[in-house]
Amino acid sequence: MTERLNGETLLIGLMATPIRHSLSPTMHNEAMAKLGLNYAYLAFEVGNEQLADAVQSIRALGLRGSNISMPNKQAILPYLDEVSPAAALVGAVNTVTNKEGKGYLVGHITDGTGAMRALKEEGVSVIGEVITLTGAGGAGTAVAIQAALDGAKELRIFNAKDSHYHNAEETVNKINQHTNCLASVMDLADQKAFKQAIADSHIYIDATGVGMKPLESECLITDPDVIRPDLVVFDVVYIPKETKLLKFARENGAEKTINGLGMMLYQGAEAFKLFTGEEMPVDYIRDLLFD
């Protein structure tokens, strides 16, 4: 990497806390090296208290932009000059671009577009489809909004009546007001409604994080009768590669089960293109980091 760094190198950041565990710096720097791009991507431990100064540093130092992760995805909104339509609906940002390096900051959300691209790469279209989705946190909200914007016919969102339930209600209102998709939210405890929703759906998406540590032994679907061959089962978790949900679905006849690796890669690829104008070499990065 050092041979690429010189006086012309452009910097891209990642602002979150904790963040030292992230694969994003490796993913972006390896992609830039592969393409011969004169950029460097660095992680910075930034929380809400440091966020205003950190955002100003993007302007002052001419960074090309920064990825944004927890706890800053919503807190950053007041400091930006513009947000994309999807980010406005989601109410969160995970990518900030500095337009031409001149200090005009635009916020984007790539989680949803990453999920839709992952589905598309598997031959699955959301256009005109009924989708059941569990989870109303950041990932679930982004996926729901993007599916609605991309032409889903109906979204049935299920979430436990916890701190995210009100967010699910707000997401449903936004979708119904601003898209042609019909959205509803129901309590995940209503298993009869949950099973019926999946029976009426072509795609089931689990955006809860159930299936990853420390919940790797859990699965929200326990009745094998819910699974059928034409049901697409998509879990946003990518470690482990096969969650208990995906294993359960595969063993009970689902012909297409998809983990979250594609979503993770493609949300990064969307950000990479916003920063550099180039397509990330996704196959190379997948092989390098995960295979």
Short mmCIF file of N, CA and C in Angstrom, two decimals, residues 168-233:
data_model
loop_
_atom_site.label_atom_id
_atom_site.label_comp_id
_atom_site.label_asym_id
_atom_site.label_seq_id
_atom_site.Cartn_x
_atom_site.Cartn_y
_atom_site.Cartn_z
N ALA A 168 -40.78 0.92 13.60
CA ALA A 168 -41.48 0.15 12.57
C ALA A 168 -42.75 0.85 12.15
N GLU A 169 -43.48 1.40 13.11
CA GLU A 169 -44.72 2.13 12.79
C GLU A 169 -44.42 3.36 11.95
N GLU A 170 -43.35 4.07 12.29
CA GLU A 170 -42.98 5.25 11.51
C GLU A 170 -42.54 4.85 10.09
N THR A 171 -41.81 3.75 9.98
CA THR A 171 -41.38 3.27 8.66
C THR A 171 -42.57 2.92 7.79
N VAL A 172 -43.54 2.25 8.38
CA VAL A 172 -44.76 1.90 7.64
C VAL A 172 -45.48 3.15 7.15
N ASN A 173 -45.58 4.17 8.00
CA ASN A 173 -46.23 5.41 7.59
C ASN A 173 -45.49 6.08 6.44
N LYS A 174 -44.16 6.10 6.51
CA LYS A 174 -43.36 6.70 5.43
C LYS A 174 -43.56 5.95 4.11
N ILE A 175 -43.53 4.63 4.18
CA ILE A 175 -43.69 3.83 2.96
C ILE A 175 -45.06 4.08 2.35
N ASN A 176 -46.10 4.08 3.17
CA ASN A 176 -47.46 4.26 2.66
C ASN A 176 -47.68 5.67 2.11
N GLN A 177 -46.98 6.65 2.66
CA GLN A 177 -47.16 8.03 2.21
C GLN A 177 -46.33 8.37 0.97
N HIS A 178 -45.15 7.74 0.84
CA HIS A 178 -44.20 8.19 -0.18
C HIS A 178 -43.91 7.18 -1.28
N THR A 179 -44.47 5.99 -1.20
CA THR A 179 -44.25 4.99 -2.25
C THR A 179 -45.58 4.36 -2.64
N ASN A 180 -45.54 3.51 -3.64
CA ASN A 180 -46.74 2.79 -4.07
C ASN A 180 -46.88 1.43 -3.40
N CYS A 181 -46.03 1.17 -2.43
CA CYS A 181 -46.04 -0.10 -1.71
C CYS A 181 -46.99 0.00 -0.51
N LEU A 182 -47.74 -1.07 -0.26
CA LEU A 182 -48.61 -1.14 0.91
C LEU A 182 -47.84 -1.79 2.04
N ALA A 183 -47.69 -1.08 3.16
CA ALA A 183 -46.91 -1.59 4.28
C ALA A 183 -47.76 -1.70 5.54
N SER A 184 -47.43 -2.68 6.37
CA SER A 184 -48.12 -2.86 7.65
C SER A 184 -47.11 -3.37 8.67
N VAL A 185 -47.43 -3.21 9.94
CA VAL A 185 -46.56 -3.71 11.00
C VAL A 185 -47.40 -4.50 11.99
N MET A 186 -46.86 -5.62 12.44
CA MET A 186 -47.55 -6.47 13.40
C MET A 186 -46.56 -6.98 14.45
N ASP A 187 -47.13 -7.35 15.59
CA ASP A 187 -46.33 -7.88 16.69
C ASP A 187 -45.85 -9.28 16.34
N LEU A 188 -44.56 -9.51 16.48
CA LEU A 188 -43.99 -10.82 16.18
C LEU A 188 -44.57 -11.91 17.07
N ALA A 189 -45.12 -11.53 18.21
CA ALA A 189 -45.73 -12.51 19.10
C ALA A 189 -46.99 -13.14 18.50
N ASP A 190 -47.58 -12.48 17.52
CA ASP A 190 -48.76 -13.02 16.85
C ASP A 190 -48.30 -14.02 15.79
N GLN A 191 -48.05 -15.24 16.23
CA GLN A 191 -47.50 -16.25 15.35
C GLN A 191 -48.46 -16.66 14.24
N LYS A 192 -49.75 -16.59 14.48
CA LYS A 192 -50.73 -16.92 13.44
C LYS A 192 -50.61 -15.93 12.28
N ALA A 193 -50.54 -14.65 12.61
CA ALA A 193 -50.39 -13.62 11.57
C ALA A 193 -49.05 -13.75 10.87
N PHE A 194 -48.01 -14.08 11.64
CA PHE A 194 -46.66 -14.23 11.09
C PHE A 194 -46.63 -15.36 10.06
N LYS A 195 -47.18 -16.50 10.40
CA LYS A 195 -47.20 -17.64 9.49
C LYS A 195 -48.03 -17.34 8.25
N GLN A 196 -49.16 -16.66 8.43
CA GLN A 196 -50.00 -16.33 7.28
C GLN A 196 -49.29 -15.35 6.35
N ALA A 197 -48.58 -14.40 6.93
CA ALA A 197 -47.86 -13.42 6.12
C ALA A 197 -46.82 -14.12 5.25
N ILE A 198 -46.07 -15.05 5.83
CA ILE A 198 -45.06 -15.78 5.06
C ILE A 198 -45.72 -16.62 3.98
N ALA A 199 -46.86 -17.22 4.30
CA ALA A 199 -47.58 -18.02 3.31
C ALA A 199 -48.01 -17.18 2.11
N ASP A 200 -48.27 -15.90 2.34
CA ASP A 200 -48.71 -15.00 1.27
C ASP A 200 -47.55 -14.35 0.54
N SER A 201 -46.32 -14.59 1.00
CA SER A 201 -45.15 -13.87 0.49
C SER A 201 -44.30 -14.73 -0.43
N HIS A 202 -43.61 -14.04 -1.34
CA HIS A 202 -42.60 -14.70 -2.18
C HIS A 202 -41.22 -14.65 -1.53
N ILE A 203 -40.99 -13.61 -0.69
CA ILE A 203 -39.68 -13.39 -0.07
C ILE A 203 -39.86 -13.19 1.43
N TYR A 204 -39.03 -13.88 2.21
CA TYR A 204 -38.96 -13.65 3.66
C TYR A 204 -37.56 -13.14 3.99
N ILE A 205 -37.49 -11.99 4.67
CA ILE A 205 -36.20 -11.39 5.04
C ILE A 205 -36.12 -11.27 6.55
N ASP A 206 -35.05 -11.84 7.12
CA ASP A 206 -34.79 -11.70 8.56
C ASP A 206 -33.69 -10.66 8.73
N ALA A 207 -34.06 -9.51 9.27
CA ALA A 207 -33.10 -8.42 9.49
C ALA A 207 -32.93 -8.14 10.98
N THR A 208 -33.07 -9.19 11.81
CA THR A 208 -33.04 -9.00 13.26
C THR A 208 -31.67 -9.19 13.88
N GLY A 209 -30.79 -9.95 13.25
CA GLY A 209 -29.53 -10.32 13.88
C GLY A 209 -29.63 -11.63 14.64
N VAL A 210 -30.84 -12.19 14.76
CA VAL A 210 -30.98 -13.53 15.34
C VAL A 210 -30.27 -14.51 14.41
N GLY A 211 -29.42 -15.35 14.98
CA GLY A 211 -28.63 -16.28 14.17
C GLY A 211 -27.15 -15.98 14.24
N MET A 212 -26.79 -14.76 14.69
CA MET A 212 -25.39 -14.45 14.90
C MET A 212 -25.13 -14.43 16.41
N LYS A 213 -23.86 -14.48 16.79
CA LYS A 213 -23.53 -14.49 18.22
C LYS A 213 -24.14 -13.29 18.93
N PRO A 214 -24.71 -13.48 20.12
CA PRO A 214 -24.78 -14.72 20.91
C PRO A 214 -26.07 -15.51 20.66
N LEU A 215 -26.76 -15.25 19.56
CA LEU A 215 -28.05 -15.89 19.28
C LEU A 215 -27.95 -16.89 18.13
N GLU A 216 -26.76 -17.48 17.95
CA GLU A 216 -26.54 -18.34 16.79
C GLU A 216 -27.36 -19.62 16.82
N SER A 217 -27.88 -20.00 17.99
CA SER A 217 -28.68 -21.23 18.09
C SER A 217 -30.17 -20.96 17.96
N GLU A 218 -30.55 -19.72 17.65
CA GLU A 218 -31.96 -19.36 17.60
C GLU A 218 -32.43 -19.10 16.18
N CYS A 219 -33.76 -19.21 16.01
CA CYS A 219 -34.40 -19.03 14.70
C CYS A 219 -35.83 -18.57 14.94
N LEU A 220 -36.29 -17.58 14.20
CA LEU A 220 -37.63 -17.05 14.41
C LEU A 220 -38.71 -17.94 13.79
N ILE A 221 -38.34 -18.76 12.83
CA ILE A 221 -39.28 -19.72 12.24
C ILE A 221 -38.99 -21.10 12.82
N THR A 222 -39.99 -21.70 13.41
CA THR A 222 -39.80 -23.03 14.02
C THR A 222 -40.71 -24.09 13.42
N ASP A 223 -41.71 -23.68 12.65
CA ASP A 223 -42.66 -24.62 12.05
C ASP A 223 -42.22 -24.95 10.62
N PRO A 224 -41.87 -26.20 10.33
CA PRO A 224 -41.43 -26.55 8.97
C PRO A 224 -42.51 -26.35 7.92
N ASP A 225 -43.77 -26.32 8.32
CA ASP A 225 -44.85 -26.12 7.35
C ASP A 225 -44.83 -24.72 6.75
N VAL A 226 -44.13 -23.79 7.41
CA VAL A 226 -44.02 -22.42 6.90
C VAL A 226 -43.15 -22.38 5.64
N ILE A 227 -42.21 -23.31 5.54
CA ILE A 227 -41.25 -23.32 4.43
C ILE A 227 -41.85 -24.04 3.23
N ARG A 228 -41.60 -23.49 2.05
CA ARG A 228 -42.04 -24.13 0.80
C ARG A 228 -40.97 -23.89 -0.26
N PRO A 229 -40.94 -24.69 -1.32
CA PRO A 229 -39.85 -24.59 -2.31
C PRO A 229 -39.69 -23.22 -2.94
N ASP A 230 -40.79 -22.51 -3.21
CA ASP A 230 -40.69 -21.24 -3.93
C ASP A 230 -40.52 -20.04 -3.01
N LEU A 231 -40.37 -20.26 -1.71
CA LEU A 231 -40.14 -19.16 -0.77
C LEU A 231 -38.65 -18.81 -0.74
N VAL A 232 -38.33 -17.57 -1.07
CA VAL A 232 -36.95 -17.08 -0.97
C VAL A 232 -36.71 -16.66 0.47
N VAL A 233 -35.66 -17.22 1.09
CA VAL A 233 -35.34 -16.91 2.48
C VAL A 233 -33.99 -16.18 2.51
#
